[in-house]
mmCIF file of C-alpha atoms in Angstrom:
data_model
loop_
_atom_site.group_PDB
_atom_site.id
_atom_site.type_symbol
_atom_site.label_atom_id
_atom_site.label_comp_id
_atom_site.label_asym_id
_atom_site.label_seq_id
_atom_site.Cartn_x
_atom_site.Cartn_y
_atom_site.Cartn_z
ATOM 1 C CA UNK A 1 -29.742 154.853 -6.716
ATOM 2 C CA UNK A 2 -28.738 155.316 -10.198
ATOM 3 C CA UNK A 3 -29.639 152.639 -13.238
ATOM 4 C CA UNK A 4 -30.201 149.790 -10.714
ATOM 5 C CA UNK A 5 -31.210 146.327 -12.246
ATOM 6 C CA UNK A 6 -32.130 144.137 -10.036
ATOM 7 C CA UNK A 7 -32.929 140.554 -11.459
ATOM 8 C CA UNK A 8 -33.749 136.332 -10.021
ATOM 9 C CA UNK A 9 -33.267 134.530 -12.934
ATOM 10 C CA UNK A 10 -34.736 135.465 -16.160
ATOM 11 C CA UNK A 11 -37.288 137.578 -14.010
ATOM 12 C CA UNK A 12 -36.314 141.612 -13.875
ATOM 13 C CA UNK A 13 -37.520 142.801 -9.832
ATOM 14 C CA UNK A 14 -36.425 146.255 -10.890
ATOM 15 C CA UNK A 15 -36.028 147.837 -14.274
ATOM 16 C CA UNK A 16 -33.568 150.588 -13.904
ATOM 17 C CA UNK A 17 -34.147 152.797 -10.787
ATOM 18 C CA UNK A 18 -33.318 155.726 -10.570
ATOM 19 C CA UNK A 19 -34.220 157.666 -6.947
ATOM 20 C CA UNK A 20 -32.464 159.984 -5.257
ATOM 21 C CA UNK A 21 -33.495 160.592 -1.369
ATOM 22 C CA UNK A 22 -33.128 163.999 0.386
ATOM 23 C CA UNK A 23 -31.283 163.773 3.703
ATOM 24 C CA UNK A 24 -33.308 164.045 6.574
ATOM 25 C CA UNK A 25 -36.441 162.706 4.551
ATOM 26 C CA UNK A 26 -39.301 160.628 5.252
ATOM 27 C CA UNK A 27 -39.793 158.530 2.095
ATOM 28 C CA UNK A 28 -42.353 155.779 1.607
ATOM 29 C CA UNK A 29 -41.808 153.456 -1.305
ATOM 30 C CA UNK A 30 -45.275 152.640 -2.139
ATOM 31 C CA UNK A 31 -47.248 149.649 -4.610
ATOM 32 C CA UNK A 32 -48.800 146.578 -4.339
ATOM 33 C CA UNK A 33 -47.248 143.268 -3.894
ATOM 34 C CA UNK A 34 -44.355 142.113 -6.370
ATOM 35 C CA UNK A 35 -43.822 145.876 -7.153
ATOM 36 C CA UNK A 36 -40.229 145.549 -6.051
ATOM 37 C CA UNK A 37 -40.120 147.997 -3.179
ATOM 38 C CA UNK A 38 -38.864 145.805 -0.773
ATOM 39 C CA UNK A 39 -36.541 144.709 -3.297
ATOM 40 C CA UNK A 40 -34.994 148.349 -3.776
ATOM 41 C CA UNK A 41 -34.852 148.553 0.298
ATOM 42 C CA UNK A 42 -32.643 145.559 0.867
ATOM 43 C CA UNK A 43 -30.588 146.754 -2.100
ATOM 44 C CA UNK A 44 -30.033 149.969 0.543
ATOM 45 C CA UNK A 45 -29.455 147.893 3.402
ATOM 46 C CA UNK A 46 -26.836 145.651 1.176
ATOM 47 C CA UNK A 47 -28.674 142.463 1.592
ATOM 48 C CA UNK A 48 -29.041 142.170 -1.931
ATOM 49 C CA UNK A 49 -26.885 142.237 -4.527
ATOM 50 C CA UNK A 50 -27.410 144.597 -8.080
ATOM 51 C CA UNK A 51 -27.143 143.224 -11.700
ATOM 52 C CA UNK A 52 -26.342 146.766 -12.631
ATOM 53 C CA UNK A 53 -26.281 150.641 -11.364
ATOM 54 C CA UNK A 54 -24.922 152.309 -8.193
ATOM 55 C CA UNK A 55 -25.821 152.681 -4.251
ATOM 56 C CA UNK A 56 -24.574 156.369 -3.186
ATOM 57 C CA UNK A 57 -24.696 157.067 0.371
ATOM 58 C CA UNK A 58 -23.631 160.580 1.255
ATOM 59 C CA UNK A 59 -21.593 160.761 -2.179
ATOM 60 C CA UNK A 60 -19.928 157.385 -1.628
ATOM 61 C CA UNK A 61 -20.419 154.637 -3.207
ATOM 62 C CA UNK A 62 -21.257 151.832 -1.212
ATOM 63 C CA UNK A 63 -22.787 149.300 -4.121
ATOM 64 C CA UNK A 64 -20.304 146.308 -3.274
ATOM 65 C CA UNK A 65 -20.158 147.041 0.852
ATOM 66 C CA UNK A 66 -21.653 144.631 3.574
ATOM 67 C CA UNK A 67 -24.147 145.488 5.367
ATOM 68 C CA UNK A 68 -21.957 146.165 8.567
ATOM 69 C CA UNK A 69 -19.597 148.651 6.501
ATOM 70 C CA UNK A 70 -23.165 151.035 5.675
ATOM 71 C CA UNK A 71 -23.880 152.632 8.828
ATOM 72 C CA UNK A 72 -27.977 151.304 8.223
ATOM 73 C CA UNK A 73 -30.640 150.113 10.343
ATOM 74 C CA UNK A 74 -33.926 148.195 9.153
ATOM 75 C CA UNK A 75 -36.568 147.330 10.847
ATOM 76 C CA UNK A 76 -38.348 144.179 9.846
ATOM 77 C CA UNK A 77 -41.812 143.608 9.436
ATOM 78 C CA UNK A 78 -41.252 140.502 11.108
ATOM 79 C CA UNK A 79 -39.490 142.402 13.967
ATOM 80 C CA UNK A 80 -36.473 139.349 13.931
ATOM 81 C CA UNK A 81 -36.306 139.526 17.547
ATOM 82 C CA UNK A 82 -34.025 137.149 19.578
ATOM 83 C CA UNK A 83 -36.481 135.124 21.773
ATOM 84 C CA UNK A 84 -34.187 133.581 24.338
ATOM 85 C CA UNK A 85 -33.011 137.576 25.187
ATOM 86 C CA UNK A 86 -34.340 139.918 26.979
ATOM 87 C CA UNK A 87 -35.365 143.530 25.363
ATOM 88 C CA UNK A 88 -32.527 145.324 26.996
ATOM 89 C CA UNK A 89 -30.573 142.821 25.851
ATOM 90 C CA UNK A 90 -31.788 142.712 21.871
ATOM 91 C CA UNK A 91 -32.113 146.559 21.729
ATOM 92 C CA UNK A 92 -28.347 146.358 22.874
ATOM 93 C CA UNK A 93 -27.202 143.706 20.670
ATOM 94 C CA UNK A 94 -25.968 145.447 17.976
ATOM 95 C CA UNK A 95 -24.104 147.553 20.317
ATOM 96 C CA UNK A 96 -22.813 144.689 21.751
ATOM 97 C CA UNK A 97 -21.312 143.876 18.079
ATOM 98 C CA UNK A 98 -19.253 146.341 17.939
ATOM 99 C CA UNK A 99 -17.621 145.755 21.101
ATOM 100 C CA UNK A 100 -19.208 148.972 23.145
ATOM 101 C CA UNK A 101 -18.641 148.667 27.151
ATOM 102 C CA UNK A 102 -21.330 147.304 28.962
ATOM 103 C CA UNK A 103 -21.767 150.303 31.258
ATOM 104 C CA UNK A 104 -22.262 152.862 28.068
ATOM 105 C CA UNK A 105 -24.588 150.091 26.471
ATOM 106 C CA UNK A 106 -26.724 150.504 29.668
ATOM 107 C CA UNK A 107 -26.878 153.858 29.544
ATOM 108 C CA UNK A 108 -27.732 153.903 25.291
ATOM 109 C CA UNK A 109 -30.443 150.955 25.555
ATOM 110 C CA UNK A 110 -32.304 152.966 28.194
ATOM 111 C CA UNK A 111 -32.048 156.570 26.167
ATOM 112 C CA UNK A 112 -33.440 154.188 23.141
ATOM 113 C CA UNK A 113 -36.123 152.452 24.891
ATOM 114 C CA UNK A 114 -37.669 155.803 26.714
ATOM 115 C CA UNK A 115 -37.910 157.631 23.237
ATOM 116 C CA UNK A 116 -40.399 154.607 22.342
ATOM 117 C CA UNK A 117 -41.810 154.042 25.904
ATOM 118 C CA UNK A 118 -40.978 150.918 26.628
ATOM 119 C CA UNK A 119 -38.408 151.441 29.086
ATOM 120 C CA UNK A 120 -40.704 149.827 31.958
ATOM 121 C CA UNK A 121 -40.221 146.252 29.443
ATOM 122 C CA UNK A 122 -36.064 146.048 29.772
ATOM 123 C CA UNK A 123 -36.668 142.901 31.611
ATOM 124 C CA UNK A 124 -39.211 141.192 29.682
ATOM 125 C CA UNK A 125 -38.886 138.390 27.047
ATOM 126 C CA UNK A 126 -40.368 139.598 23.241
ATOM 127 C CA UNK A 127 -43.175 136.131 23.944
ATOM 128 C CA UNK A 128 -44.398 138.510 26.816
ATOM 129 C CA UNK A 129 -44.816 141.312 24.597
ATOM 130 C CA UNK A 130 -48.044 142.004 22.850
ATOM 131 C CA UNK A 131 -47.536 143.000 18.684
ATOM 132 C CA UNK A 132 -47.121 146.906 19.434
ATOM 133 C CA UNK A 133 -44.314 146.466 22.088
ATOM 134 C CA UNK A 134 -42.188 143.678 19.640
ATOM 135 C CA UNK A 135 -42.506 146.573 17.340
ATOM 136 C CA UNK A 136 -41.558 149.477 19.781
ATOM 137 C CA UNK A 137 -38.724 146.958 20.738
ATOM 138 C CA UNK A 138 -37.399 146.265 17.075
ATOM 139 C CA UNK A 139 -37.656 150.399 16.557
ATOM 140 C CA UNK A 140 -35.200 150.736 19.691
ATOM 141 C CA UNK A 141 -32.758 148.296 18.393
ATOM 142 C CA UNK A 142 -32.547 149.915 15.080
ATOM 143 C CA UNK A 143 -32.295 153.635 16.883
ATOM 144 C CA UNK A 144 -29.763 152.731 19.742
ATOM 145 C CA UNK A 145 -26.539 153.013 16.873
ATOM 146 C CA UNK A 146 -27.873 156.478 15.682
ATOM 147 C CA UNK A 147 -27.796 155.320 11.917
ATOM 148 C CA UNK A 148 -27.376 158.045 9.393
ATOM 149 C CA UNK A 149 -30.064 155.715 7.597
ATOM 150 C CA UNK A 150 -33.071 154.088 8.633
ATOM 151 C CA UNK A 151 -34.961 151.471 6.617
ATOM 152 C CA UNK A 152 -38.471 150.113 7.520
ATOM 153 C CA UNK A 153 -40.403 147.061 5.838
ATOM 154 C CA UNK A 154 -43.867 147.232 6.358
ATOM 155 C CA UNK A 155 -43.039 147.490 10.100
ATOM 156 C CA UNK A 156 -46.907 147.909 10.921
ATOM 157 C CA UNK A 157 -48.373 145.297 9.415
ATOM 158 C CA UNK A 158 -48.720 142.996 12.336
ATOM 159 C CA UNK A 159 -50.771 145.317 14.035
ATOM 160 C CA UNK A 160 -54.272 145.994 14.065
ATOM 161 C CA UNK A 161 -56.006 149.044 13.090
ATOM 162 C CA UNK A 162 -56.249 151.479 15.840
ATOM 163 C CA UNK A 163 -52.833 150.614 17.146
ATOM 164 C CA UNK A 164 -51.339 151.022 13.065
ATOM 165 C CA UNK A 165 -52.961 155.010 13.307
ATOM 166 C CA UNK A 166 -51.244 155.664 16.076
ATOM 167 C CA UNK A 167 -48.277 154.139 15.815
ATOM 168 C CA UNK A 168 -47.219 155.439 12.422
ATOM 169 C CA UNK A 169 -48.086 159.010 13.861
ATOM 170 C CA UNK A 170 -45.623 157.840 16.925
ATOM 171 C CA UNK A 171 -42.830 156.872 14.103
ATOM 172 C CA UNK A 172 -43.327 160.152 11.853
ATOM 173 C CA UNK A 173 -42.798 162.554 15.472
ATOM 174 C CA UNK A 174 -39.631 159.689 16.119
ATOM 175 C CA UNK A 175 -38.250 160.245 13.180
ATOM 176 C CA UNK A 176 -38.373 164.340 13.482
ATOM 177 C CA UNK A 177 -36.574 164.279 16.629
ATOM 178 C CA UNK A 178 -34.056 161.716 15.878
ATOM 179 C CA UNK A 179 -33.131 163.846 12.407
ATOM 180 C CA UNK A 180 -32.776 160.446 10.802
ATOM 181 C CA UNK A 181 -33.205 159.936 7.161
ATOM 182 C CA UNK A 182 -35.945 157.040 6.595
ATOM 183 C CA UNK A 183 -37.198 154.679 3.730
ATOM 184 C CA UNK A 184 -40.432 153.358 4.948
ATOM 185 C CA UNK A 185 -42.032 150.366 2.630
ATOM 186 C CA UNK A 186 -46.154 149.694 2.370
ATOM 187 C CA UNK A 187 -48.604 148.749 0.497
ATOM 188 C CA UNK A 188 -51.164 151.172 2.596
ATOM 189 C CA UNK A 189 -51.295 154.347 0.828
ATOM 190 C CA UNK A 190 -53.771 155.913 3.746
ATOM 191 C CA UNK A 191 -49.998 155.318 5.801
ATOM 192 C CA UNK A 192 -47.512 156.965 3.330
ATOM 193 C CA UNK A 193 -49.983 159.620 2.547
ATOM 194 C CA UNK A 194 -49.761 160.270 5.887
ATOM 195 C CA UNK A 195 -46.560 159.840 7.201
ATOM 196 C CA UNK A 196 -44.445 160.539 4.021
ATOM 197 C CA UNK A 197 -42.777 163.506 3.102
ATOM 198 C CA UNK A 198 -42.298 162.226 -0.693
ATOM 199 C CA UNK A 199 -43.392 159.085 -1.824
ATOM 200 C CA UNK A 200 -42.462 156.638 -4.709
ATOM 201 C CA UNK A 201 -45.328 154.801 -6.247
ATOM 202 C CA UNK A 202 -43.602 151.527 -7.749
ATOM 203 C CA UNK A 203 -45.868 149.322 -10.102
ATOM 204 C CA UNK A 204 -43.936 146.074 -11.830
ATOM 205 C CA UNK A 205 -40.379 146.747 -10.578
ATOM 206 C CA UNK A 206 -40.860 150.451 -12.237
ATOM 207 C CA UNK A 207 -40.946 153.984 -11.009
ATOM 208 C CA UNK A 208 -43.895 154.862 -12.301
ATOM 209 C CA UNK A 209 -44.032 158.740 -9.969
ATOM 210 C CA UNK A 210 -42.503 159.972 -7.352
ATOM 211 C CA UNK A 211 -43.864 163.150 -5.580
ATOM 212 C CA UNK A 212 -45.312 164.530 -2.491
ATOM 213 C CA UNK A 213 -48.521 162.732 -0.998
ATOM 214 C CA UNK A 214 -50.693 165.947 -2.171
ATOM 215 C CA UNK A 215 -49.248 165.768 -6.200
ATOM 216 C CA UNK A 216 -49.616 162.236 -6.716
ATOM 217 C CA UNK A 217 -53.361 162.230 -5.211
ATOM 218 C CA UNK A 218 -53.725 165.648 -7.263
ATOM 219 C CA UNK A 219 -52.165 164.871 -10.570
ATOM 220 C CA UNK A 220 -51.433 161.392 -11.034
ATOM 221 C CA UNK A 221 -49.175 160.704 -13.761
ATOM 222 C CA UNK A 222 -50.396 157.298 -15.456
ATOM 223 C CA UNK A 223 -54.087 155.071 -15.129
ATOM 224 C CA UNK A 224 -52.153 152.712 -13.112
ATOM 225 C CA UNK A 225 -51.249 155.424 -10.608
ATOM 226 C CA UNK A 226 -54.523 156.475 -10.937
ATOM 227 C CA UNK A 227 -56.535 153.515 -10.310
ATOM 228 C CA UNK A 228 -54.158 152.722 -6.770
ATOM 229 C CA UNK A 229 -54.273 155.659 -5.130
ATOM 230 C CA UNK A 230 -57.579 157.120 -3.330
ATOM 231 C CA UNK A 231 -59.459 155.423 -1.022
ATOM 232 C CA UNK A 232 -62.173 154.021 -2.939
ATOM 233 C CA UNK A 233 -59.741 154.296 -6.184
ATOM 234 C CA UNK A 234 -60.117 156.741 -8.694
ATOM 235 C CA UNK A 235 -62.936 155.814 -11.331
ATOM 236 C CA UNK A 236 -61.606 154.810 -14.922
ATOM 237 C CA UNK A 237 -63.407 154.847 -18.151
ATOM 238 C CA UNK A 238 -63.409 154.446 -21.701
ATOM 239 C CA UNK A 239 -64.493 157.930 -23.083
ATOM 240 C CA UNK A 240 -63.523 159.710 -26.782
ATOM 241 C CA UNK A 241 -61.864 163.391 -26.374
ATOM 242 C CA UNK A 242 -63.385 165.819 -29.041
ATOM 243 C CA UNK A 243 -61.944 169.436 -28.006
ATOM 244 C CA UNK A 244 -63.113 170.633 -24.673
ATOM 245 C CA UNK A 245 -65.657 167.757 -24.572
ATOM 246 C CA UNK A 246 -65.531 164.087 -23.665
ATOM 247 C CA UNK A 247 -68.185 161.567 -25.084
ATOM 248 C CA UNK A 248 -68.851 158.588 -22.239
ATOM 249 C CA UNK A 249 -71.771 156.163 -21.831
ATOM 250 C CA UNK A 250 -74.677 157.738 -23.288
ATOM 251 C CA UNK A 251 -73.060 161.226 -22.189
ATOM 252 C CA UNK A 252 -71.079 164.100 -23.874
ATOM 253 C CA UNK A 253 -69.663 166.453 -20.836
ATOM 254 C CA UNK A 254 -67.474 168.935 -20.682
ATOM 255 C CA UNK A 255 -63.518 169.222 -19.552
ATOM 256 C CA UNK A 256 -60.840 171.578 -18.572
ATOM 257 C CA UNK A 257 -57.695 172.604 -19.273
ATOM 258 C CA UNK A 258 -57.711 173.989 -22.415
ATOM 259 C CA UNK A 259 -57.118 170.101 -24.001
ATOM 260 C CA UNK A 260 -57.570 169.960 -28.013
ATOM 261 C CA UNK A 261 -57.129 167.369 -30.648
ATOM 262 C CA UNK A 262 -59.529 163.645 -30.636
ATOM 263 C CA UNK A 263 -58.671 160.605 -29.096
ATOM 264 C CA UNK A 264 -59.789 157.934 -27.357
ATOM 265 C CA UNK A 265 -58.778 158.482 -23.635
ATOM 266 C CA UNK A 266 -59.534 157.056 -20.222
ATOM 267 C CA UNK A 267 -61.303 159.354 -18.230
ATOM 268 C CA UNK A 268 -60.534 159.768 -14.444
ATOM 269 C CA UNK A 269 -62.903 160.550 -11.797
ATOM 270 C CA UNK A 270 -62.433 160.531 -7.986
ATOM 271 C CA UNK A 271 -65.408 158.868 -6.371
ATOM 272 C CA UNK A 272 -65.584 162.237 -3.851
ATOM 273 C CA UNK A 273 -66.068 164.224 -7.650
ATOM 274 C CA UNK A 274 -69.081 162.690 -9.143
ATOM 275 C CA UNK A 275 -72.171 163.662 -8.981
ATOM 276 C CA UNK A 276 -75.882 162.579 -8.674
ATOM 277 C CA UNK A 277 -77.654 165.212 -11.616
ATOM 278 C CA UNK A 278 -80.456 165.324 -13.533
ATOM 279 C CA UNK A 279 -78.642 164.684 -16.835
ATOM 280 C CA UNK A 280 -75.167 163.342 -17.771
ATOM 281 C CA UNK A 281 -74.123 159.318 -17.908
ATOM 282 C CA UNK A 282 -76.649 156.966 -17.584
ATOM 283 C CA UNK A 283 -76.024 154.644 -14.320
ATOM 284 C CA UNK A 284 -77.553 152.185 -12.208
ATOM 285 C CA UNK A 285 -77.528 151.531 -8.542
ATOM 286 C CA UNK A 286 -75.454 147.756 -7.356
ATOM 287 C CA UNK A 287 -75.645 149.161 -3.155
ATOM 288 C CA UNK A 288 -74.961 151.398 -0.760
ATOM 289 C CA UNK A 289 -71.955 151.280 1.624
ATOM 290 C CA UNK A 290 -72.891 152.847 4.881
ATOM 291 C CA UNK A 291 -69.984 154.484 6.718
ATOM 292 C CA UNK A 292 -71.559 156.655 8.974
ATOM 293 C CA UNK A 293 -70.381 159.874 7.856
ATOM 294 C CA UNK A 294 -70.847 159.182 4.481
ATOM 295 C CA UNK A 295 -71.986 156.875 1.529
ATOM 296 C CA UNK A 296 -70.484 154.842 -0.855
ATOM 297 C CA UNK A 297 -72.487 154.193 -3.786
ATOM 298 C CA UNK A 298 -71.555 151.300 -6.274
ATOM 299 C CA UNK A 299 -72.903 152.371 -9.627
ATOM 300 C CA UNK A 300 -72.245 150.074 -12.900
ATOM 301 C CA UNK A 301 -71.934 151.925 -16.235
ATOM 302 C CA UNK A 302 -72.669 149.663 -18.591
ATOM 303 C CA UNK A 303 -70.185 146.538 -18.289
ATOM 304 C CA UNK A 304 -67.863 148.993 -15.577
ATOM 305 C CA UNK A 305 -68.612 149.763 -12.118
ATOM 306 C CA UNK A 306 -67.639 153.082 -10.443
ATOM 307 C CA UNK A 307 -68.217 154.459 -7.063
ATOM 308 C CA UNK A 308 -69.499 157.561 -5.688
ATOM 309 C CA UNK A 309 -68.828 159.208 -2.228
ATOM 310 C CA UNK A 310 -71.893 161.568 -0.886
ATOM 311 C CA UNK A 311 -72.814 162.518 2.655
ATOM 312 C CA UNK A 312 -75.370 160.787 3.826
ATOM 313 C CA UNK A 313 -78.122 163.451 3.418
ATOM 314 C CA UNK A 314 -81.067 163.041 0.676
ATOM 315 C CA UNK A 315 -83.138 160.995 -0.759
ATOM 316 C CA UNK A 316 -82.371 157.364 -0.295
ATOM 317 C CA UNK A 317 -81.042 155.204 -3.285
ATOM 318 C CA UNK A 318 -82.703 151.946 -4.195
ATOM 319 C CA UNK A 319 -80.708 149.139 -5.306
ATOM 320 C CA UNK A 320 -81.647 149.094 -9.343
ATOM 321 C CA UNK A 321 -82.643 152.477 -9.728
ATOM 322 C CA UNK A 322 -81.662 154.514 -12.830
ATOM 323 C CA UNK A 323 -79.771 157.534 -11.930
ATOM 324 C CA UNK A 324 -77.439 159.923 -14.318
ATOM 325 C CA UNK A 325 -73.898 160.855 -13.064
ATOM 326 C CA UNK A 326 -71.818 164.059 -13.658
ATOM 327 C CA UNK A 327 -69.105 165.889 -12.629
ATOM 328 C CA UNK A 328 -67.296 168.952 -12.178
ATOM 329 C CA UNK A 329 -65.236 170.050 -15.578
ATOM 330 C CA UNK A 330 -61.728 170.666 -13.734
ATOM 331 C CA UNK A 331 -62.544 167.670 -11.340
ATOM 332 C CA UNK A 332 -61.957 165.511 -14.733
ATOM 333 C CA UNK A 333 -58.389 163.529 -15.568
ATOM 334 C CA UNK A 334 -57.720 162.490 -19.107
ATOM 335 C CA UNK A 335 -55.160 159.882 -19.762
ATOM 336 C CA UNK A 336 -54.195 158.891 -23.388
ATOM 337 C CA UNK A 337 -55.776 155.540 -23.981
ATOM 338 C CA UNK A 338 -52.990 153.734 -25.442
ATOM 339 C CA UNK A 339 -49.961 154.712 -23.750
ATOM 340 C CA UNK A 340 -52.353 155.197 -20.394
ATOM 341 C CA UNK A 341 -49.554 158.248 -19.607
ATOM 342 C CA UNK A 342 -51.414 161.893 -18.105
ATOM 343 C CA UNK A 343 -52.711 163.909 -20.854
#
């Protein structure tokens, strides 16, 4: 994609994208709501038009051609399956479309419903399926063409938890063996981390990074990357740079990476990265999360609250109690306070 606008009205879904996907790739577009990632996937699939830029596929450009003429599939997160058929008969349909002999449609439905197991459910209705089979049937009809290009919208959504893990490690091994190129859409960052081989962050119809799961947890490039990705987010505050030092709360502590100059910044610190210490910013304990393997602590700085993650060994932590917070030098990230870009 190259300079794409995308706008309704006086409102802008997409500011310019540029994004070029490898072939072969797993590629999550990732952001919250409204961040215009399932815009830029239905500009692939051609179900929306572009107010300005190009659509290359495979060095051609296909900006102005139907959806038909693209050689895509897409996978809903609705699943848009046909009630009144049966699953043999919606994984076949678009088969059926393009006028393929029954007898060889036979033979591709069944190849595409074994590679999702479901070939026992040919028969069936999608009202008789539970959520994980409509899914597992919407993935066949989208595989049964062999599309050089495979587009997925949130397709786990419906699902609940323990079926989601498994499923999206069932879709990442699907996609390896089918040697398809995919664009996979969420708002679940725990899913493209995982599945992803690159993945786009998109924040207000803008590109804001685009990298491999590991760089963008690693190095994020703005606060606003910064403060979505990590599970709990990343914890933001208002510090002042002097050198190799940064003054926050009550605190001055030091930072690496050879930084110089003074400015205000926002500092960055993982929850997993702070520390409980004897000396360093004054905090006070809101509650304890219990998960079992380890703790969450909600801390408020101040008018700001941050989180800490700590096994749960140690003393135990009142609710109230004054405690002083500190952290690793190279564990710190320092983004310029007015621009909010990676310093």
């Amino acid at each position: 994609m190259k300079g794409v606008v995308k706008k309704h009205g006086s409102f802008t879904a997409l500011h310019g994208m540029d994004l070029n996907i490898e072939p072969g790739e797993f590629f999550a577009l990732l952001g919250p709501s409204g961040s215009g990632k399932t815009t830029t996937l239905r500009i692939l699939a051609g179900l929306e038009e572009v107010n300005a830029g190009n659509v290359w596929l495979d060095d051609v450009d296909v900006t102005h051609q139907q959806p038909g003429e693209r050689d895509v599939a897409m996978v809903f997160q609705s699943y848009a399956l046909y009630p009144h058929m049966t699953v043999g008969q919606n994984i076949g349909f678009p088969l059926k479309m393009i006028g393929m002999p029954a007898s060889q449609i036979e033979v591709a439905v069944k190849e595409s419903a074994a590679k999702v197991d479901i070939g026992h459910l040919l028969d069936r209705r999608p009202g008789q399926l539970s959520g994980g089979q409509q899914q597992r049937c919407a993935l066949a009809r989208a595989i049964v063409r062999k599309p050089r290009l495979f587009l997925l919208d949130e397709p786990l959504s419906n699902l609940d938890a323990k079926l989601r893990v498994e499923t999206r490690l069932e879709l990442r091994r699907l996609q390896r063996s089918l040697g398809v190129t995919a664009v996979y859409v969420t708002h679940d960052q725990e899913e493209a981390m995982t599945v992803a081989d690159r993945v786009a962050v998109f924040m207000e119809g803008r590109l804001m990074q685009i990298g491999t799961p590991k760089e963008i947890f690693l190095r994020p490039a703005t606060v606003a990357v910064a403060g979505f990705i990590g599970t709990p987010p990343m914890n933001l505050l208002d510090a002042h740079l002097s050198g190799s030092q940064v003054s926050v709360g009550n605190a001055v502590l030091p930072v690496a990476g050879g930084v110089t100059g003074e400015r205000d910044i926002t500092l960055g610190v993982r929850p997993g990265d702070l520390r409980l210490a004897d000396h360093g910013i004054g905090a006070q304990v809101e509650y304890v999360e219990d998960l079992g393997d380890s703790l969450v602590v909600n801390l408020r700085i101040g008018d700001r609250r941050v989180k800490l993650k700590k096994d749960p060994s140690g003393p135990a932590l009142a609710e109230g109690q004054p405690v002083h917070l500190s952290f690793a030098p190279d564990t710190a990230h320092l983004f310029d306070r007015a621009s909010g870009e990676r310093i």
